[in-house]
Amino acid sequence: MLYQLAVPTPIEDVEELRVLEWHVAPGHAFAPGDLVVELETHKAVVEVRAARAGIVRSILAPVGDWQRLGRPLAVVSDTVDEPLPDAADTLAVMHVDFEVT
Amino acid sequence: MSAAAPAPRVFFREAIGRALAEAMGSDPTLVLFGQDIGRFGGAYREFTGLFERFGAQRVRDTPVAEAAMIGIGVGAAAAGLRALVSITYMDFLMLGLDPLVNYAAKACYKTGGQVRVPLVVKATAGARGQGVAHSQCIEAWLMSVPGLTVVAPATVADAYGLLKSALRHDGPVVFVDHKRLYPTAGELPTDAAEVPFGQARVCRRGDAVTLVAHAYMVRVALAAADELAREGIACDVVDLRSLAPLDVATLAASVARTGALVTVEEGQATCGVGAEVAARVREARGGEPFRVARVAALPAPVSSNPILEAACLPDAARVTTAVRTLLS
Amino acid sequence: MTAAAELLRTMQRIRAFEEALAQRADRGFQLFSLGQEAVAVGVCAALGPDDQLLTSGRSIAAALARGVDPVAVMAELLGKQTGTNRGRGGRGHLAQPSRGFFGAHAVVAGNLTIAAGVALALSMRGRGIAACMFGDGACGAGALHETMNVAAVWRLPLLLVCDNNGYSISTPQAAALAPQPLAALAEPFRMPARSVDGMDVEAVRDAAVALVAHVRGGGGPAFLECRSARYATHSTSTRETRPDSERAADRARDPIRAQQQRCEARGEADAARCAAWDAEARAAAAAALRAADAAPYPLAASVLEDVR
């Protein structure tokens, strides 16, 4: 199944944020609890961790890109061969854990 | 001519930090004073990296003593340095008003031009759940002080441009950075343009009513204008940017087209920015009639209670109601 | 001329200047230093050309002791265009930074934080110290605490000089200030402090020289209390509240007479020489008044100039 990895919500006092660092490259797998991406708010860093296993298929927001809360950052899937869709924002949102530090 | 690089998108704090870093780099006499602006990088991280780059002599953490912070900034500026003093909450500016108002604003005049005070006081204003003594917008008090310049950006570009101008000015400037603007981001022009004092910005064109605001309330006014547009009411939205001096010409020209003026501010209506704007536009318009309404905080302290805070402060709904009432 | 005689002559010039102005019906609102001349003169004897002096609104003695042209001072006090401040500052704000007199500021305690900033600027430019004179009335204000604290933490080159005449207008010190002596205020900030007889110009100078050496040497701020007495009322528009007996006792401590006797006893000047100097001082004051009288007032149309 295909999912979108989206900017988690809610993050208090944040409208939009910037991608700081990807920790999983396209084509690579992640396990539950893995740090997938770090996002930068106006005063904090948001660590986004996978709540389930999967594979990063396509990064929609590379480092330095801006995205608003709830908007997609990447397409992920359960298996490596599922064909990618035209648009990510209709995909189910993958569950993540996140911490604002 | 080569194509300009696209304007980078940055956080509000980064626009301030870039203006500070550029000014520190080009003017070795510039010294920064503030609480927790050193390694900590400032309450809003707007000073991030400056301590490491420019050192403890020029990026000075101060005790919690606003009168001394501003007084020392004033004295240092009067004696040949250039100073920026960061006041974390504009409410605490009251503790340092004596050196700002009685000394800095009058030094050039009282010494017959012998002493200039190139000082910027950055005062972070506005309500965000922190209560009656951490929420106030008192910039209107300062507009009546001869010798003081007062500016209040609403955007990333203006935060950069107004701060750059302030850091080159040869008199005291109060730079109001609203804390609700810190979560915002925007394009920072690559030509790195300074924004001159006394020039308002028309940020939306319309012919039904002129909305005038500054700082965070510009966003509220624009949100109200969006809603009113859906009802067929086209708003001219003017961002003051500079409160002292005021750009009366731009305001009067807008009101000449719309015939209606609604001022929006987070401070109090009594003797407020809107009162001054309305009076100055009235003087500029002579006998030409126009309608006026002011939207401001209710006459109560701003509570940390979110229900009471929201009830006290202007929002888009109050602005749209004021416009509809005025035009009906 | 000896240093002791120079101190005497400077005090004579100040006394003559203020007395000449005091006799004028059109003198306006003034705060005189009559009786307190030794404080400004003793402190200025310890300062150098790169230093800056700030004062309270009781400023005439300090300006003259620092070497500001008496003609320009008189013109300023009488509101003339040729004054140090183009006639815009008056007694409360006399200033001439180019002569090392950063100036007066008429808000009690309002000059303290400014002086710390001046000291910081001087230290960052690598030369000079700031000295700040203030009355005992300022010792109850929070600005002194804030200034001493920051100056001590940052080791600013700042000499704090409390010209302690014992009264805040009519309020005696015991009714307004708990610390005793006022120099003890410096203790918690671990800055060197001295409390001296402010009617003895050499005692003031010697203490100032010692403390200035500490400050100039990078040791941080220092505090000098000078116990003085003012002969006149707080200002030209203030009622006298002190008993005659107290005023007579103060007059008996006249710093000028004491210094003259010292000079005579040491054989540095005889009475005739001192009298001649006094006559010179009075002639100079009269000349300053004449020059000020001949100078124009600022034009009303200039009211908006230099506001910025």
CSV table of C-alpha atoms in Angstrom, one decimal, chain A residues 13-18 40-45 64 66 68, chain B residues 9-11 13-14 43-45 128 180 182-185 219:
chain,number,residue,atom,x,y,z
A,13,ASP,CA,2.4,28.0,17.0
A,14,VAL,CA,3.7,26.7,13.6
A,15,GLU,CA,2.2,27.5,10.2
A,16,GLU,CA,4.9,26.2,7.9
A,17,LEU,CA,8.3,24.7,8.3
A,18,ARG,CA,11.4,23.8,6.4
A,40,GLU,CA,12.8,23.1,11.2
A,41,THR,CA,10.2,25.4,12.7
A,42,HIS,CA,10.7,29.0,13.5
A,43,LYS,CA,12.3,28.1,16.7
A,44,ALA,CA,12.6,24.3,17.1
A,45,VAL,CA,13.5,21.1,15.3
A,64,GLY,CA,15.5,23.5,2.3
A,66,TRP,CA,9.0,24.7,2.8
A,68,ARG,CA,2.7,23.7,5.6
B,9,ARG,CA,12.1,32.0,1.7
B,10,VAL,CA,13.1,32.5,5.3
B,11,PHE,CA,11.6,32.7,8.7
B,13,ARG,CA,13.7,35.6,12.8
B,14,GLU,CA,16.1,34.8,9.9
B,43,ALA,CA,14.3,34.4,22.9
B,44,TYR,CA,13.2,33.9,19.3
B,45,ARG,CA,16.6,32.6,18.1
B,128,ARG,CA,0.5,35.2,22.8
B,180,ARG,CA,3.1,36.4,16.3
B,182,TYR,CA,8.0,34.9,14.4
B,183,PRO,CA,6.2,31.7,13.1
B,184,THR,CA,5.8,33.3,9.7
B,185,ALA,CA,8.0,32.9,6.7
B,219,ARG,CA,-2.4,39.9,8.6
